[in-house]
Amino acid sequence: MASLLWFAHFLSFLLFHLRFQAGSSLPFSFNSSSAAMPCQHDQSLALVQFMKTFSIRSNASSWDFLYPKPYPKTESWKEGTDCCLWDGVTCEIETGNVIGLNLSSSLLYGTIHSNNSLFLLPHLQKLDLSNNDFNQSQIVPQFGQFLNLRYLNLNHSVFEGQIPLEISYLPALVSLDLSKNPYLILETFIFNELVQNLTQLQQLDLSEINMSLVGSSSLMNLSSSLTSLKLSECQLQGKFPDISHLSKLVLLDLSYNNFSGEIPSSLENFKQLDTLYLDNNNLNGQIPSLLGSLKELSSLDLSYNNFNGEIPSSFENLKQLDSLYLYKNNLSGQIPSLLGSLKELSSLDLSYNNFNGEIPSSFENLTQLYYLDLSCNNFNGEIPSSFENLKQLYYLDLEDNNLNGQIPSSLGRLKKLSSLYLSYNNFNGEIPSSFENLKQLHSLYLYKNNLSGQIPVRT
């Protein structure tokens, strides 16, 4: 019996340490866990005082696909108990120092003043206050006191005003996320100090921050250690920046700005790039064939620009591509059949261009496709009967083309279809009776065609 009890204690000890190590290795992964040393009294008191500066409001945190379901983490904080056991708090095992605080989506409402007891936690390495409501307060300079801080996330937390220079005083920062605070302003001098001092930075997200005063040339000074750069909707403008030194990038998002010119050839060096979002800018010229050399790409969005010409044949090399968005450009010519070789594609949008010719029969190979939009082009011919192979398809839009012939009955075998748009074409004949099999169909648009006969009734 004694040996069994010893083994049970040993197993519990082992599982605890594995759980702690696994949690501490992930960015913004905070685990409340028991520590060998209890929480330091002064830090426990600081947390209690911090908690008391906020109220809990049900509308202080959003709940959508970007954030987990909010709940008041601080309600588990009981004065006089070990704070290392509190929800959202992580302690260092050997010392009991608070090194992690994750209060993301905690329904917190209030203001963080310069004398807030939060700044009495000097050992913090990870701080996540995202998705709360800090009542349009400013990010105070005292955030620059956390010299051990490696991860700082203030995403979507209703801050406003100037981002303080002191944020650049955090030399250990690996990840900085100030995004989704549209009333924050980042001036050129502060931005230059950030990129000059934060040399260890790997992840930077400033999306939806006002950077209208920052010239695109300032991006040349970003740390070459960056693997993720998100500057979406920052009011940036000018020529596409020279960021050729950021060859370690896995994710690049410069969407919803006002960049002009062509995509530079230096992007060819980004061999590790998985995600590239350049949509909603004023980029022009042809889509460069060099993008076809980025073989790790899984998501590419070039929509809402002024690209012309054809889809490069080099795209057939993008075998990992999961989503491709090229809509709202001036692209023309026929869709190359090579797109049918991109078997990992799940989402394809080529709408609002000037493509012509027939829809390639090679699309029958895109068996993972669940979203296909070819609307507002000049396609002719019939819908390929081979579309019946697209068993995962739930959205199909072929509106406003020059398609003709009968609507193939094979579409009735796409049982996951939820939306089907075939209006503004030249289809004739009857609506296929097989449509009665589309039990998931919620939207069906067939107007402005030459259809006749009876409408099949779905039972």
Short mmCIF file of C-alpha atoms in Angstrom, two decimals:
data_model
loop_
_atom_site.label_atom_id
_atom_site.label_comp_id
_atom_site.label_asym_id
_atom_site.label_seq_id
_atom_site.Cartn_x
_atom_site.Cartn_y
_atom_site.Cartn_z
CA MET A 1 0.00 0.00 0.00
CA ALA A 2 2.83 2.40 0.91
CA SER A 3 4.51 1.81 -2.44
CA LEU A 4 1.25 2.57 -4.25
CA LEU A 5 0.82 5.82 -2.35
CA TRP A 6 4.42 6.79 -3.13
CA PHE A 7 3.85 6.08 -6.83
CA ALA A 8 0.63 8.15 -6.84
CA HIS A 9 2.42 11.14 -5.28
CA PHE A 10 5.30 10.79 -7.72
CA LEU A 11 2.90 10.66 -10.68
CA SER A 12 1.04 13.78 -9.48
CA PHE A 13 4.37 15.60 -9.07
CA LEU A 14 5.47 14.59 -12.57
CA LEU A 15 2.19 15.62 -14.23
CA PHE A 16 2.27 19.00 -12.50
CA HIS A 17 5.74 19.81 -13.77
CA LEU A 18 4.94 18.65 -17.30
CA ARG A 19 1.81 20.80 -17.32
CA PHE A 20 3.69 23.84 -16.04
CA GLN A 21 6.50 23.47 -18.57
CA ALA A 22 4.08 22.92 -21.47
CA GLY A 23 2.05 25.99 -20.55
CA SER A 24 5.02 28.30 -20.02
CA SER A 25 6.50 27.55 -23.44
CA LEU A 26 3.57 29.02 -25.38
CA PRO A 27 3.03 32.72 -26.10
CA PHE A 28 0.14 34.06 -24.01
CA SER A 29 -0.46 30.65 -22.48
CA PHE A 30 -1.00 31.20 -18.79
CA ASN A 31 -1.81 28.44 -16.37
CA SER A 32 -2.86 28.91 -12.78
CA SER A 33 -0.99 26.28 -10.84
CA SER A 34 0.19 25.50 -7.36
CA ALA A 35 3.79 26.52 -6.71
CA ALA A 36 6.41 25.00 -4.42
CA MET A 37 6.78 28.47 -2.89
CA PRO A 38 3.54 30.30 -2.04
CA CYS A 39 2.84 33.68 -3.59
CA GLN A 40 4.91 36.54 -2.19
CA HIS A 41 2.76 38.57 0.22
CA ASP A 42 3.49 41.98 -1.32
CA GLN A 43 2.57 40.71 -4.79
CA SER A 44 -0.60 39.08 -3.52
CA LEU A 45 -1.58 42.38 -1.96
CA ALA A 46 -0.79 44.21 -5.20
CA LEU A 47 -3.10 41.87 -7.13
CA VAL A 48 -5.93 42.40 -4.64
CA GLN A 49 -5.56 46.17 -4.93
CA PHE A 50 -5.46 45.86 -8.73
CA MET A 51 -8.68 43.84 -8.71
CA LYS A 52 -10.47 46.44 -6.60
CA THR A 53 -9.83 49.21 -9.15
CA PHE A 54 -12.20 47.57 -11.65
CA SER A 55 -15.83 46.67 -11.86
CA ILE A 56 -17.22 43.66 -13.70
CA ARG A 57 -19.45 44.52 -16.65
CA SER A 58 -21.07 42.04 -18.98
CA ASN A 59 -20.36 44.22 -22.04
CA ALA A 60 -16.72 44.95 -21.23
CA SER A 61 -15.46 41.98 -23.25
CA SER A 62 -16.43 40.83 -26.73
CA TRP A 63 -17.38 37.27 -27.47
CA ASP A 64 -16.81 36.16 -31.04
CA PHE A 65 -14.56 33.85 -33.03
CA LEU A 66 -11.51 35.96 -32.14
CA TYR A 67 -11.91 35.63 -28.39
CA PRO A 68 -12.95 32.89 -25.96
CA LYS A 69 -16.13 33.19 -23.95
CA PRO A 70 -15.55 35.95 -21.37
CA TYR A 71 -15.87 35.31 -17.67
CA PRO A 72 -14.73 37.23 -14.54
CA LYS A 73 -11.44 35.57 -13.66
CA THR A 74 -10.82 37.88 -10.71
CA GLU A 75 -13.86 36.52 -8.89
CA SER A 76 -11.70 33.53 -7.89
CA TRP A 77 -9.22 35.86 -6.17
CA LYS A 78 -9.71 35.51 -2.42
CA GLU A 79 -7.62 37.64 -0.10
CA GLY A 80 -5.57 35.57 2.32
CA THR A 81 -5.20 32.60 -0.06
CA ASP A 82 -2.22 31.65 -2.20
CA CYS A 83 -2.40 33.92 -5.26
CA CYS A 84 -0.48 31.32 -7.28
CA LEU A 85 -3.73 29.34 -7.28
CA TRP A 86 -5.81 32.24 -8.62
CA ASP A 87 -7.28 32.11 -12.10
CA GLY A 88 -5.01 33.84 -14.60
CA VAL A 89 -1.99 34.03 -12.28
CA THR A 90 1.26 32.14 -12.89
CA CYS A 91 4.08 32.03 -10.33
CA GLU A 92 7.70 31.01 -10.50
CA ILE A 93 8.03 27.71 -8.65
CA GLU A 94 11.28 28.46 -6.85
CA THR A 95 10.44 31.96 -5.58
CA GLY A 96 6.66 32.41 -5.61
CA ASN A 97 7.07 35.58 -7.69
CA VAL A 98 4.19 36.41 -10.02
CA ILE A 99 5.60 36.06 -13.53
CA GLY A 100 2.40 35.74 -15.58
CA LEU A 101 -0.93 37.54 -15.55
CA ASN A 102 -3.62 36.55 -18.05
CA LEU A 103 -6.81 38.55 -17.59
CA SER A 104 -7.89 38.37 -21.22
CA SER A 105 -11.69 38.52 -21.70
CA SER A 106 -12.30 39.02 -17.97
CA LEU A 107 -15.12 41.61 -18.22
CA LEU A 108 -12.94 44.26 -16.54
CA TYR A 109 -14.10 47.87 -16.72
CA GLY A 110 -12.12 50.80 -15.37
CA THR A 111 -9.04 52.95 -15.77
CA ILE A 112 -5.40 52.02 -15.32
CA HIS A 113 -3.76 55.06 -13.66
CA SER A 114 -0.03 55.60 -13.23
CA ASN A 115 -0.21 54.62 -9.54
CA ASN A 116 -2.01 51.33 -10.20
CA SER A 117 -0.72 48.44 -8.08
CA LEU A 118 -0.19 46.45 -11.30
CA PHE A 119 3.17 48.18 -11.54
CA LEU A 120 4.22 46.64 -8.21
CA LEU A 121 4.75 43.29 -9.98
CA PRO A 122 8.34 43.72 -11.20
CA HIS A 123 8.89 40.08 -12.11
CA LEU A 124 6.16 39.88 -14.78
CA GLN A 125 7.25 38.12 -17.95
CA LYS A 126 3.81 37.74 -19.55
CA LEU A 127 0.96 40.24 -19.32
CA ASP A 128 -2.32 39.82 -21.22
CA LEU A 129 -5.08 42.36 -20.58
CA SER A 130 -6.71 41.99 -23.97
CA ASN A 131 -10.44 42.21 -24.65
CA ASN A 132 -11.44 44.31 -21.66
CA ASP A 133 -12.68 47.90 -21.40
CA PHE A 134 -10.20 50.36 -19.91
CA ASN A 135 -12.54 53.26 -20.54
CA GLN A 136 -10.51 55.22 -23.12
CA SER A 137 -7.61 55.64 -20.72
CA GLN A 138 -4.08 56.15 -21.94
CA ILE A 139 -1.32 53.58 -21.84
CA VAL A 140 0.66 55.10 -18.99
CA PRO A 141 4.49 55.32 -19.07
CA GLN A 142 4.71 52.93 -16.10
CA PHE A 143 4.21 50.00 -18.50
CA GLY A 144 7.88 50.59 -19.36
CA GLN A 145 8.93 49.43 -15.86
CA PHE A 146 8.43 45.72 -16.62
CA LEU A 147 12.02 45.06 -17.61
CA ASN A 148 11.52 41.27 -17.58
CA LEU A 149 8.42 41.39 -19.75
CA ARG A 150 8.54 39.15 -22.81
CA TYR A 151 4.87 39.13 -23.87
CA LEU A 152 2.56 42.16 -23.72
CA ASN A 153 -0.97 41.99 -25.09
CA LEU A 154 -3.31 45.00 -24.78
CA ASN A 155 -5.38 44.06 -27.81
CA HIS A 156 -8.96 45.40 -28.03
CA SER A 157 -9.01 47.05 -24.63
CA VAL A 158 -10.31 50.58 -25.34
CA PHE A 159 -7.10 52.55 -24.85
CA GLU A 160 -6.64 55.90 -26.55
CA GLY A 161 -4.08 58.69 -26.96
CA GLN A 162 -0.39 58.55 -27.70
CA ILE A 163 1.53 55.32 -27.28
CA PRO A 164 4.22 56.28 -24.73
CA LEU A 165 7.91 56.21 -25.49
CA GLU A 166 8.40 54.00 -22.44
CA ILE A 167 7.02 50.98 -24.31
CA SER A 168 10.34 50.98 -26.14
CA TYR A 169 12.11 50.48 -22.78
CA LEU A 170 11.15 46.78 -22.67
CA PRO A 171 14.26 45.16 -24.15
CA ALA A 172 13.19 41.57 -23.46
CA LEU A 173 9.92 41.83 -25.43
CA VAL A 174 9.37 38.96 -27.83
CA SER A 175 5.72 39.69 -28.60
CA LEU A 176 3.87 43.03 -28.59
CA ASP A 177 0.17 43.34 -29.43
CA LEU A 178 -1.52 46.74 -29.15
CA SER A 179 -3.98 46.10 -31.96
CA LYS A 180 -7.70 46.90 -32.25
CA ASN A 181 -7.39 50.15 -30.32
CA PRO A 182 -8.34 52.57 -33.11
CA TYR A 183 -8.00 55.66 -30.90
CA LEU A 184 -4.36 54.96 -30.16
CA ILE A 185 -1.83 57.09 -32.06
CA LEU A 186 1.73 56.07 -32.87
CA GLU A 187 4.04 58.88 -33.92
CA THR A 188 7.08 58.49 -36.14
CA PHE A 189 9.63 59.13 -33.38
CA ILE A 190 8.04 56.63 -31.02
CA PHE A 191 7.78 54.01 -33.76
CA ASN A 192 11.44 54.46 -34.67
CA GLU A 193 12.41 54.05 -31.03
CA LEU A 194 10.31 50.90 -30.79
CA VAL A 195 11.95 49.24 -33.77
CA GLN A 196 15.41 50.39 -32.72
CA ASN A 197 15.25 49.16 -29.13
CA LEU A 198 13.06 46.05 -29.34
CA THR A 199 15.65 43.95 -31.11
CA GLN A 200 14.33 40.63 -29.73
CA LEU A 201 10.84 41.17 -31.09
CA GLN A 202 9.39 38.24 -33.01
CA GLN A 203 5.67 39.13 -33.10
CA LEU A 204 4.38 42.65 -33.65
CA ASP A 205 0.70 43.53 -34.08
CA LEU A 206 -0.26 47.20 -34.37
CA SER A 207 -3.35 46.66 -36.51
CA GLU A 208 -6.08 49.32 -36.32
CA ILE A 209 -3.79 51.85 -34.64
CA ASN A 210 -3.46 55.31 -36.18
CA MET A 211 0.00 55.34 -37.81
CA SER A 212 -0.83 57.97 -40.43
CA LEU A 213 2.20 60.02 -39.37
CA VAL A 214 4.60 57.11 -39.88
CA GLY A 215 6.23 57.01 -43.31
CA SER A 216 6.47 53.67 -45.09
CA SER A 217 10.28 54.05 -45.15
CA SER A 218 10.31 53.65 -41.35
CA LEU A 219 9.39 49.99 -41.80
CA MET A 220 12.88 49.39 -43.15
CA ASN A 221 14.17 49.56 -39.56
CA LEU A 222 12.01 46.75 -38.17
CA SER A 223 13.85 43.97 -36.34
CA SER A 224 15.09 41.20 -38.63
CA SER A 225 14.05 38.71 -35.92
CA LEU A 226 10.34 39.26 -36.71
CA THR A 227 8.36 36.20 -37.68
CA SER A 228 4.91 37.86 -37.58
CA LEU A 229 4.11 41.44 -38.64
CA LYS A 230 0.55 42.75 -38.61
CA LEU A 231 -0.01 46.37 -39.63
CA SER A 232 -3.53 46.10 -41.00
CA GLU A 233 -5.72 49.22 -41.15
CA CYS A 234 -3.05 51.57 -39.81
CA GLN A 235 -3.59 54.42 -42.32
CA LEU A 236 -0.12 53.82 -43.75
CA GLN A 237 0.55 55.16 -47.22
CA GLY A 238 3.23 55.60 -49.86
CA LYS A 239 5.21 53.17 -51.93
CA PHE A 240 5.29 49.56 -50.85
CA PRO A 241 7.99 49.48 -48.14
CA ASP A 242 11.36 47.85 -48.55
CA ILE A 243 11.24 45.10 -45.92
CA SER A 244 13.57 42.68 -47.68
CA HIS A 245 15.55 42.16 -44.45
CA LEU A 246 12.55 40.47 -42.78
CA SER A 247 13.32 37.11 -44.34
CA LYS A 248 12.17 35.18 -41.25
CA LEU A 249 8.57 36.31 -41.63
CA VAL A 250 5.95 33.59 -41.47
CA LEU A 251 3.00 36.02 -41.44
CA LEU A 252 2.80 39.43 -43.15
CA ASP A 253 -0.38 41.51 -43.01
CA LEU A 254 -0.30 44.99 -44.56
CA SER A 255 -3.96 45.00 -45.60
CA TYR A 256 -6.36 47.97 -45.49
CA ASN A 257 -3.75 50.68 -45.95
CA ASN A 258 -2.91 52.92 -48.89
CA PHE A 259 0.26 51.42 -50.26
CA SER A 260 0.89 52.03 -53.95
CA GLY A 261 3.19 50.67 -56.64
CA GLU A 262 4.06 47.10 -57.46
CA ILE A 263 4.88 44.18 -55.22
CA PRO A 264 8.68 44.30 -54.93
CA SER A 265 10.84 41.44 -56.13
CA SER A 266 12.44 41.27 -52.66
CA LEU A 267 9.42 39.30 -51.44
CA GLU A 268 10.95 36.35 -53.22
CA ASN A 269 13.32 36.00 -50.25
CA PHE A 270 10.47 35.25 -47.83
CA LYS A 271 10.74 31.49 -48.20
CA GLN A 272 9.11 30.76 -44.83
CA LEU A 273 6.03 32.88 -45.49
CA ASP A 274 2.80 31.07 -44.66
CA THR A 275 0.32 33.98 -44.75
CA LEU A 276 0.40 37.07 -46.98
CA TYR A 277 -2.35 39.71 -46.79
CA LEU A 278 -1.92 42.74 -49.07
CA ASP A 279 -5.59 43.31 -49.78
CA ASN A 280 -7.36 46.69 -49.77
CA ASN A 281 -4.47 48.84 -50.96
CA ASN A 282 -3.65 50.61 -54.23
CA LEU A 283 -1.11 48.13 -55.53
CA ASN A 284 -0.89 47.77 -59.28
CA GLY A 285 0.93 46.09 -62.13
CA GLN A 286 0.90 42.39 -62.75
CA ILE A 287 0.87 39.85 -59.96
CA PRO A 288 4.56 38.88 -59.92
CA SER A 289 5.41 35.30 -60.75
CA LEU A 290 7.89 35.33 -57.86
CA LEU A 291 5.00 34.67 -55.49
CA GLY A 292 4.90 31.18 -56.95
CA SER A 293 8.28 30.50 -55.34
CA LEU A 294 6.85 30.95 -51.83
CA LYS A 295 6.03 27.28 -51.51
CA GLU A 296 5.01 27.45 -47.84
CA LEU A 297 2.12 29.84 -48.53
CA SER A 298 -1.19 28.63 -47.21
CA SER A 299 -3.16 31.89 -47.41
CA LEU A 300 -2.81 34.65 -50.02
CA ASP A 301 -5.06 37.71 -50.25
CA LEU A 302 -4.44 40.32 -52.97
CA SER A 303 -8.04 41.48 -53.33
CA TYR A 304 -9.22 45.10 -53.66
CA ASN A 305 -6.17 46.36 -55.55
CA ASN A 306 -5.47 47.37 -59.14
CA PHE A 307 -3.60 44.32 -60.39
CA ASN A 308 -3.93 43.53 -64.08
CA GLY A 309 -2.87 40.77 -66.43
CA GLU A 310 -3.29 37.08 -65.81
CA ILE A 311 -2.81 34.74 -62.87
CA PRO A 312 0.87 33.68 -63.01
CA SER A 313 1.48 30.12 -64.13
CA SER A 314 3.99 29.82 -61.26
CA PHE A 315 1.02 29.55 -58.87
CA GLU A 316 0.92 25.85 -59.65
CA ASN A 317 3.88 25.54 -57.24
CA LEU A 318 1.78 26.68 -54.26
CA LYS A 319 0.76 23.18 -53.23
CA GLN A 320 0.10 24.21 -49.61
CA LEU A 321 -2.33 26.97 -50.57
CA ASP A 322 -5.55 26.78 -48.56
CA SER A 323 -7.16 30.12 -49.46
CA LEU A 324 -6.69 32.40 -52.47
CA TYR A 325 -8.45 35.76 -52.75
CA LEU A 326 -7.96 37.85 -55.90
CA TYR A 327 -11.35 39.56 -56.16
CA LYS A 328 -11.88 43.25 -57.04
CA ASN A 329 -8.92 43.67 -59.38
CA ASN A 330 -8.52 44.12 -63.14
CA LEU A 331 -7.30 40.61 -63.85
CA SER A 332 -8.12 39.12 -67.23
CA GLY A 333 -7.60 36.14 -69.50
CA GLN A 334 -8.65 32.61 -68.81
CA ILE A 335 -8.31 30.95 -65.44
CA PRO A 336 -5.30 28.69 -65.82
CA SER A 337 -6.20 25.04 -65.47
CA LEU A 338 -3.19 24.71 -63.16
CA LEU A 339 -5.31 26.05 -60.31
CA GLY A 340 -6.98 22.67 -60.36
CA SER A 341 -3.73 21.15 -59.10
CA LEU A 342 -3.91 23.10 -55.82
CA LYS A 343 -5.68 20.30 -54.02
CA GLU A 344 -5.48 21.90 -50.57
CA LEU A 345 -7.62 24.88 -51.62
CA SER A 346 -10.66 25.31 -49.42
CA SER A 347 -11.55 28.90 -50.35
CA LEU A 348 -11.20 30.55 -53.78
CA ASP A 349 -12.54 33.99 -54.72
CA LEU A 350 -11.85 35.41 -58.21
CA SER A 351 -14.95 37.62 -58.41
CA TYR A 352 -15.16 41.14 -59.86
CA ASN A 353 -12.43 40.77 -62.47
CA ASN A 354 -12.41 40.40 -66.24
CA PHE A 355 -11.76 36.69 -66.59
CA ASN A 356 -13.20 35.01 -69.63
CA GLY A 357 -13.41 31.61 -71.28
CA GLU A 358 -14.81 28.51 -69.68
CA ILE A 359 -14.54 27.43 -66.09
CA PRO A 360 -11.68 24.91 -66.06
CA SER A 361 -12.77 21.31 -65.79
CA SER A 362 -9.65 20.76 -63.66
CA PHE A 363 -11.58 22.31 -60.77
CA GLU A 364 -12.97 18.84 -60.24
CA ASN A 365 -9.72 18.11 -58.37
CA LEU A 366 -10.43 20.74 -55.70
CA THR A 367 -12.20 18.29 -53.45
CA GLN A 368 -11.46 20.32 -50.28
CA LEU A 369 -13.15 23.43 -51.65
CA TYR A 370 -15.98 24.80 -49.50
CA TYR A 371 -16.13 28.38 -50.81
CA LEU A 372 -16.03 29.28 -54.52
CA ASP A 373 -16.88 32.72 -55.91
CA LEU A 374 -16.43 33.38 -59.66
CA SER A 375 -19.13 36.03 -59.93
CA CYS A 376 -18.97 39.27 -61.96
CA ASN A 377 -16.63 38.09 -64.71
CA ASN A 378 -17.10 37.13 -68.36
CA PHE A 379 -17.12 33.35 -68.14
CA ASN A 380 -19.00 31.50 -70.85
CA GLY A 381 -19.93 27.93 -71.60
CA GLU A 382 -21.62 25.54 -69.22
CA ILE A 383 -21.07 24.70 -65.59
CA PRO A 384 -18.77 21.67 -65.65
CA SER A 385 -20.68 18.55 -64.65
CA SER A 386 -17.54 17.50 -62.78
CA PHE A 387 -18.49 20.01 -60.06
CA GLU A 388 -20.26 17.05 -58.47
CA ASN A 389 -16.83 16.09 -57.09
CA LEU A 390 -16.80 19.18 -54.89
CA LYS A 391 -18.56 17.43 -52.02
CA GLN A 392 -17.43 19.96 -49.37
CA LEU A 393 -18.84 22.97 -51.20
CA TYR A 394 -21.24 25.08 -49.12
CA TYR A 395 -20.99 28.39 -51.00
CA LEU A 396 -21.07 28.69 -54.81
CA ASP A 397 -21.46 32.03 -56.60
CA LEU A 398 -21.43 32.15 -60.41
CA GLU A 399 -23.63 35.23 -60.79
CA ASP A 400 -23.24 37.90 -63.48
CA ASN A 401 -21.37 35.95 -66.15
CA ASN A 402 -22.24 34.66 -69.61
CA LEU A 403 -22.77 31.05 -68.62
CA ASN A 404 -25.33 29.11 -70.61
CA GLY A 405 -26.88 25.72 -71.18
CA GLN A 406 -28.84 23.81 -68.60
CA ILE A 407 -28.05 23.91 -64.92
CA PRO A 408 -26.43 20.50 -64.38
CA SER A 409 -28.35 18.10 -62.20
CA SER A 410 -25.02 17.16 -60.62
CA LEU A 411 -25.25 20.29 -58.44
CA GLY A 412 -28.06 18.52 -56.63
CA ARG A 413 -25.51 16.07 -55.29
CA LEU A 414 -23.62 18.77 -53.39
CA LYS A 415 -25.50 18.07 -50.19
CA LYS A 416 -23.56 20.57 -48.08
CA LEU A 417 -24.53 23.55 -50.27
CA SER A 418 -25.95 26.39 -48.20
CA SER A 419 -25.77 29.24 -50.74
CA LEU A 420 -26.12 28.97 -54.53
CA TYR A 421 -26.10 32.06 -56.76
CA LEU A 422 -26.65 31.62 -60.51
CA SER A 423 -28.46 34.87 -61.42
CA TYR A 424 -27.62 37.13 -64.39
CA ASN A 425 -26.54 34.39 -66.80
CA ASN A 426 -28.08 32.69 -69.83
CA PHE A 427 -29.17 29.38 -68.34
CA ASN A 428 -32.12 27.67 -69.99
CA GLY A 429 -34.27 24.63 -69.43
CA GLU A 430 -35.72 23.53 -66.12
CA ILE A 431 -34.46 23.74 -62.60
CA PRO A 432 -33.03 20.28 -61.91
CA SER A 433 -35.31 18.11 -59.82
CA SER A 434 -32.17 16.97 -57.97
CA PHE A 435 -32.25 20.31 -56.13
CA GLU A 436 -34.77 18.75 -53.79
CA ASN A 437 -31.82 16.89 -52.27
CA LEU A 438 -30.16 20.14 -51.12
CA LYS A 439 -31.47 19.97 -47.57
CA GLN A 440 -28.92 22.52 -46.25
CA LEU A 441 -29.73 25.15 -48.88
CA HIS A 442 -30.69 28.52 -47.39
CA SER A 443 -30.08 30.89 -50.32
CA LEU A 444 -30.92 30.18 -53.97
CA TYR A 445 -30.84 32.94 -56.61
CA LEU A 446 -31.73 32.11 -60.21
CA TYR A 447 -33.24 35.35 -61.54
CA LYS A 448 -32.32 36.98 -64.88
CA ASN A 449 -31.97 33.70 -66.80
CA ASN A 450 -34.09 31.87 -69.38
CA LEU A 451 -35.32 29.10 -67.11
CA SER A 452 -38.69 27.46 -67.59
CA GLY A 453 -40.82 24.62 -66.27
CA GLN A 454 -41.86 23.87 -62.73
CA ILE A 455 -40.02 24.69 -59.55
CA PRO A 456 -39.10 21.46 -57.73
CA VAL A 457 -40.56 21.19 -54.26
CA ARG A 458 -38.21 20.23 -51.44
CA THR A 459 -39.73 17.76 -49.04
#
